[in-house]
Amino acid sequence: MNIVLLGAPGAGKGTQAQRLVRDFGVAHISTGDLLRAAVKGGTELGIQAKKYMDAGELVPDQLVIDLVKERLAEDDAQQGFLLDGFPRNTLQAVTLDSELSELGRELDCALLIDVDRDVIINRLSSRRTCRACGYTGTAADEVCPSCGGEMYQRDDDKAETIANRMDVYEKQTSPLVEYYRGQNILKTIDGDRDVDVVYADVKEVLGL
Ligand code: AP5
Ligand code: ZN
């Protein structure tokens, strides 16, 4: 199954993706995670991407598109993938469609996790991420519940950057909701409920 996860920053895309990967072993392609790994590794891509990420702006399309193409070609993505954080604008969505069609593949579902802006701002301000394994938790997690690693606050989870990320989402990414509705593959889930309740809905909508 080939899935795109849509939703504002902090809607819970990564949280739901972690569960789908754990239970169904689907390949998780998170452009945010890939970019953060590049920044951490000090690669040329990471150096270029960091200034955009810290400001809450989108990294230039071609850099991200190349990253996704490479990742889609890996073995584990052949049986199905879960795209998280990509596409982020219409150009990325159109490019993804044409890349998949060249590969004789297509999207089965674009899953929108819908959460109000005020809820999101609270969630992102208290989010903490594991430095070692990338696990996503909250300020209540002193160490990573998954691996015991150190929890830190992402640079872009500071108040001023959060507001900009929300604006970028509304202007550039939210038009994709209509884009996928037009393709008849959009499914919407209310993401403002307990994580496990949202996950039960995710599985139902995906027929899992
Ligand atoms: P990215 O990493 O993709 O960030 P994002 O879209 O802003 O998404 P988040 O990771 O912030 O949120 P999420 O929806 O995964 O929420 P989470 O599950 O963590 O991108 C970062 C940057 O990289 C971008 O700003 C851009 O610069 C660049 N970038 C990435 N992709 C790009 C692209 N395609 N093109 C160009 N640039 C790109 O949950 C959030 C918090 O809420 C957590 O603390 C979690 O525990 C909690 N939570 C989750 N679900 C619930 C629930 N149901 N109830 C209560 N709390 C919950
Ligand atoms: Zn960890």
Tab-separated table of C-alpha atoms and ligand atoms in Angstrom:
chain	number	residue	atom	x	y	z
A	1	MET	CA	0.000	0.000	0.000
A	2	ASN	CA	1.368	3.425	-1.003
A	3	ILE	CA	0.254	6.170	1.339
A	4	VAL	CA	0.801	9.906	1.771
A	5	LEU	CA	0.254	11.307	5.268
A	6	LEU	CA	-1.028	14.876	5.180
A	7	GLY	CA	-1.499	17.274	8.051
A	8	ALA	CA	-0.160	20.408	9.687
A	9	PRO	CA	3.095	20.369	11.653
A	10	GLY	CA	2.362	18.533	14.892
A	11	ALA	CA	-0.854	16.894	13.644
A	12	GLY	CA	0.594	13.520	14.608
A	13	LYS	CA	1.904	12.217	11.282
A	14	GLY	CA	5.140	10.900	12.792
A	15	THR	CA	3.329	9.451	15.808
A	16	GLN	CA	0.899	7.467	13.639
A	17	ALA	CA	3.660	6.484	11.211
A	18	GLN	CA	5.712	4.977	14.070
A	19	ARG	CA	2.759	2.716	14.901
A	20	LEU	CA	2.134	1.651	11.294
A	21	VAL	CA	5.815	0.822	10.861
A	22	ARG	CA	5.866	-1.156	14.112
A	23	ASP	CA	2.755	-3.190	13.237
A	24	PHE	CA	2.967	-3.541	9.457
A	25	GLY	CA	6.637	-2.985	8.593
A	26	VAL	CA	5.791	-0.504	5.858
A	27	ALA	CA	8.717	1.702	4.697
A	28	HIS	CA	8.514	5.073	6.470
A	29	ILE	CA	9.796	7.917	4.309
A	30	SER	CA	9.883	11.060	6.436
A	31	THR	CA	11.544	13.951	4.651
A	32	GLY	CA	11.866	15.778	7.988
A	33	ASP	CA	13.770	12.798	9.494
A	34	LEU	CA	15.934	12.421	6.382
A	35	LEU	CA	16.789	16.123	6.430
A	36	ARG	CA	17.525	16.110	10.181
A	37	ALA	CA	19.851	13.130	9.645
A	38	ALA	CA	21.647	15.084	6.903
A	39	VAL	CA	22.016	18.087	9.210
A	40	LYS	CA	23.349	15.874	12.008
A	41	GLY	CA	25.768	14.166	9.604
A	42	GLY	CA	27.054	17.541	8.372
A	43	THR	CA	26.550	16.574	4.696
A	44	GLU	CA	26.370	19.181	1.916
A	45	LEU	CA	22.574	18.676	1.804
A	46	GLY	CA	22.374	19.126	5.581
A	47	ILE	CA	24.361	22.361	5.466
A	48	GLN	CA	22.083	23.754	2.758
A	49	ALA	CA	18.857	22.578	4.419
A	50	LYS	CA	19.559	23.751	7.974
A	51	LYS	CA	18.888	27.460	7.496
A	52	TYR	CA	15.477	26.811	5.939
A	53	MET	CA	14.497	24.287	8.621
A	54	ASP	CA	15.539	26.539	11.492
A	55	ALA	CA	13.386	29.322	10.027
A	56	GLY	CA	10.406	27.002	9.476
A	57	GLU	CA	10.577	27.507	5.701
A	58	LEU	CA	10.436	24.752	3.096
A	59	VAL	CA	13.789	23.433	1.897
A	60	PRO	CA	14.171	24.016	-1.897
A	61	ASP	CA	12.073	21.516	-3.864
A	62	GLN	CA	14.833	19.934	-5.909
A	63	LEU	CA	16.857	18.962	-2.831
A	64	VAL	CA	13.877	17.222	-1.267
A	65	ILE	CA	12.675	15.630	-4.506
A	66	ASP	CA	16.116	14.054	-5.102
A	67	LEU	CA	16.095	12.725	-1.548
A	68	VAL	CA	12.664	11.120	-1.966
A	69	LYS	CA	13.513	9.594	-5.368
A	70	GLU	CA	16.595	7.951	-3.874
A	71	ARG	CA	14.645	6.643	-0.902
A	72	LEU	CA	11.788	5.302	-3.075
A	73	ALA	CA	14.334	3.244	-5.010
A	74	GLU	CA	15.498	1.378	-1.895
A	75	ASP	CA	14.483	-2.269	-1.454
A	76	ASP	CA	12.167	-1.834	1.514
A	77	ALA	CA	10.038	0.735	-0.357
A	78	GLN	CA	9.139	-1.689	-3.150
A	79	GLN	CA	6.370	-3.419	-1.180
A	80	GLY	CA	4.727	-0.175	-0.092
A	81	PHE	CA	5.608	3.134	1.540
A	82	LEU	CA	4.329	5.733	3.911
A	83	LEU	CA	5.342	9.253	2.889
A	84	ASP	CA	5.407	11.620	5.876
A	85	GLY	CA	6.075	15.319	5.239
A	86	PHE	CA	6.180	14.950	1.456
A	87	PRO	CA	4.700	16.296	-0.766
A	88	ARG	CA	4.562	19.776	0.800
A	89	ASN	CA	3.385	21.833	-2.194
A	90	THR	CA	1.760	21.318	-5.579
A	91	LEU	CA	5.038	21.025	-7.484
A	92	GLN	CA	6.173	18.203	-5.174
A	93	ALA	CA	2.797	16.454	-5.541
A	94	VAL	CA	2.839	16.627	-9.341
A	95	THR	CA	6.461	15.428	-9.414
A	96	LEU	CA	5.604	12.509	-7.139
A	97	ASP	CA	2.710	11.474	-9.392
A	98	SER	CA	4.856	11.504	-12.498
A	99	GLU	CA	7.756	9.697	-10.791
A	100	LEU	CA	5.397	6.965	-9.552
A	101	SER	CA	3.742	6.628	-12.921
A	102	GLU	CA	7.169	6.138	-14.563
A	103	LEU	CA	7.779	3.352	-12.067
A	104	GLY	CA	4.361	1.825	-12.843
A	105	ARG	CA	3.150	2.602	-9.326
A	106	GLU	CA	0.489	4.872	-7.835
A	107	LEU	CA	-0.793	6.250	-4.557
A	108	ASP	CA	-3.582	4.335	-2.841
A	109	CYS	CA	-4.465	6.917	-0.246
A	110	ALA	CA	-3.746	10.435	1.004
A	111	LEU	CA	-4.600	10.429	4.678
A	112	LEU	CA	-5.259	13.825	6.254
A	113	ILE	CA	-4.849	14.052	10.031
A	114	ASP	CA	-6.929	17.068	10.931
A	115	VAL	CA	-6.141	19.105	14.080
A	116	ASP	CA	-6.940	22.732	15.006
A	117	ARG	CA	-4.176	25.317	15.094
A	118	ASP	CA	-4.365	26.099	18.839
A	119	VAL	CA	-4.036	22.405	19.758
A	120	ILE	CA	-1.034	22.118	17.477
A	121	ILE	CA	0.782	25.075	18.967
A	122	ASN	CA	0.476	23.467	22.426
A	123	ARG	CA	1.655	20.100	21.173
A	124	LEU	CA	4.696	21.414	19.372
A	125	SER	CA	5.803	23.606	22.268
A	126	SER	CA	5.882	20.578	24.548
A	127	ARG	CA	7.254	18.058	22.048
A	128	ARG	CA	10.580	16.408	22.857
A	129	THR	CA	12.449	14.123	20.469
A	130	CYS	CA	14.983	11.358	21.225
A	131	ARG	CA	18.475	12.255	20.074
A	132	ALA	CA	19.387	8.586	19.630
A	133	CYS	CA	16.367	6.942	17.937
A	134	GLY	CA	14.095	9.825	16.880
A	135	TYR	CA	11.201	8.716	19.132
A	136	THR	CA	8.639	11.514	19.546
A	137	GLY	CA	7.443	12.245	23.068
A	138	THR	CA	6.519	15.171	25.286
A	139	ALA	CA	8.146	17.306	27.977
A	140	ALA	CA	6.950	14.678	30.494
A	141	ASP	CA	9.445	12.140	29.060
A	142	GLU	CA	12.707	12.739	30.897
A	143	VAL	CA	14.447	9.999	28.934
A	144	CYS	CA	13.326	8.182	25.775
A	145	PRO	CA	10.685	5.542	26.698
A	146	SER	CA	11.835	3.497	23.724
A	147	CYS	CA	15.651	3.429	24.108
A	148	GLY	CA	16.559	5.436	27.224
A	149	GLY	CA	18.276	8.104	25.093
A	150	GLU	CA	18.411	11.838	25.755
A	151	MET	CA	15.287	13.851	24.865
A	152	TYR	CA	15.774	17.310	23.292
A	153	GLN	CA	13.647	20.112	21.862
A	154	ARG	CA	13.905	20.492	18.068
A	155	ASP	CA	15.246	23.907	17.004
A	156	ASP	CA	12.076	24.464	14.973
A	157	ASP	CA	9.806	23.723	17.952
A	158	LYS	CA	10.513	27.167	19.442
A	159	ALA	CA	7.479	29.514	19.573
A	160	GLU	CA	8.480	31.945	16.799
A	161	THR	CA	9.333	29.176	14.337
A	162	ILE	CA	6.148	27.235	15.081
A	163	ALA	CA	4.007	30.192	13.960
A	164	ASN	CA	5.902	30.434	10.685
A	165	ARG	CA	5.624	26.675	10.038
A	166	MET	CA	1.850	26.950	10.478
A	167	ASP	CA	1.687	29.829	7.978
A	168	VAL	CA	3.809	27.912	5.479
A	169	TYR	CA	1.507	24.913	5.915
A	170	GLU	CA	-1.633	26.964	5.334
A	171	LYS	CA	-0.283	28.724	2.244
A	172	GLN	CA	1.728	26.006	0.534
A	173	THR	CA	0.665	22.577	1.797
A	174	SER	CA	-3.052	22.806	2.591
A	175	PRO	CA	-3.985	23.143	-1.146
A	176	LEU	CA	-2.929	19.481	-1.446
A	177	VAL	CA	-6.106	18.505	0.379
A	178	GLU	CA	-8.111	19.601	-2.674
A	179	TYR	CA	-5.488	18.118	-4.998
A	180	TYR	CA	-5.978	14.630	-3.537
A	181	ARG	CA	-9.723	15.064	-3.117
A	182	GLY	CA	-9.771	15.666	-6.874
A	183	GLN	CA	-7.995	12.327	-7.360
A	184	ASN	CA	-10.564	10.617	-5.132
A	185	ILE	CA	-7.953	9.234	-2.755
A	186	LEU	CA	-8.373	11.657	0.164
A	187	LYS	CA	-9.422	10.298	3.568
A	188	THR	CA	-9.734	12.562	6.604
A	189	ILE	CA	-9.318	11.626	10.253
A	190	ASP	CA	-9.992	13.753	13.346
A	191	GLY	CA	-6.527	13.887	14.939
A	192	ASP	CA	-7.602	15.692	18.106
A	193	ARG	CA	-8.269	12.547	20.123
A	194	ASP	CA	-6.195	10.061	22.087
A	195	VAL	CA	-3.292	8.671	20.028
A	196	ASP	CA	-4.641	5.106	20.144
A	197	VAL	CA	-8.148	6.186	19.141
A	198	VAL	CA	-6.699	8.043	16.162
A	199	TYR	CA	-4.617	4.976	15.307
A	200	ALA	CA	-7.685	2.695	15.363
A	201	ASP	CA	-9.299	5.034	12.817
A	202	VAL	CA	-6.148	5.130	10.704
A	203	LYS	CA	-6.150	1.331	10.460
A	204	GLU	CA	-9.851	1.212	9.675
A	205	VAL	CA	-9.595	3.806	6.922
A	206	LEU	CA	-6.621	1.962	5.415
A	207	GLY	CA	-8.406	-1.385	5.677
A	208	LEU	CA	-5.676	-2.822	7.954
B	1	AP5	P1	8.878	17.768	9.423
B	1	AP5	O1	9.789	16.997	10.272
B	1	AP5	O2	8.109	17.081	8.355
B	1	AP5	O3	7.931	18.581	10.374
B	1	AP5	P2	6.357	18.836	10.341
B	1	AP5	O4	5.536	18.584	9.168
B	1	AP5	O5	6.363	20.218	10.814
B	1	AP5	O6	5.825	17.728	11.192
B	1	AP5	P3	6.186	17.393	12.615
B	1	AP5	O7	7.250	16.363	12.666
B	1	AP5	O8	6.458	18.681	13.352
B	1	AP5	O9	4.790	16.881	13.158
B	1	AP5	P4	4.015	15.499	13.086
B	1	AP5	O10	2.730	15.696	12.346
B	1	AP5	O11	4.893	14.387	12.631
B	1	AP5	O12	3.634	15.374	14.609
B	1	AP5	P5	4.191	14.391	15.734
B	1	AP5	O13	3.709	12.999	15.475
B	1	AP5	O14	5.646	14.599	15.949
B	1	AP5	O15	9.661	18.969	8.697
B	1	AP5	C1	10.596	19.787	9.381
B	1	AP5	C2	11.213	20.780	8.390
B	1	AP5	O16	11.926	20.066	7.359
B	1	AP5	C3	10.197	21.654	7.622
B	1	AP5	O17	9.837	22.800	8.355
B	1	AP5	C4	11.012	21.989	6.356
B	1	AP5	O18	11.977	22.990	6.610
B	1	AP5	C5	11.769	20.686	6.094
B	1	AP5	N1	11.004	19.778	5.199
B	1	AP5	C6	10.505	18.546	5.507
B	1	AP5	N2	9.872	18.012	4.449
B	1	AP5	C7	9.980	18.911	3.435
B	1	AP5	C8	9.510	18.936	2.093
B	1	AP5	N3	8.787	17.915	1.576
B	1	AP5	N4	9.794	20.035	1.336
B	1	AP5	C9	10.510	21.055	1.829
B	1	AP5	N5	10.976	21.105	3.102
B	1	AP5	C10	10.705	20.044	3.896
B	1	AP5	O19	3.371	14.960	17.001
B	1	AP5	C11	3.631	16.228	17.556
B	1	AP5	C12	3.503	16.181	19.096
B	1	AP5	O20	2.151	15.911	19.454
B	1	AP5	C13	4.342	15.093	19.769
B	1	AP5	O21	4.839	15.553	20.994
B	1	AP5	C14	3.356	13.939	19.969
B	1	AP5	O22	3.716	13.133	21.075
B	1	AP5	C15	2.057	14.692	20.200
B	1	AP5	N6	0.883	13.979	19.677
B	1	AP5	C16	0.773	13.293	18.503
B	1	AP5	N7	-0.486	12.787	18.355
B	1	AP5	C17	-1.191	13.193	19.456
B	1	AP5	C18	-2.550	12.999	19.882
B	1	AP5	N8	-3.441	12.300	19.151
B	1	AP5	N9	-2.925	13.559	21.061
B	1	AP5	C19	-2.027	14.269	21.816
B	1	AP5	N10	-0.728	14.473	21.472
B	1	AP5	C20	-0.315	13.946	20.303
B	2	ZN	ZN	15.165	6.763	21.789
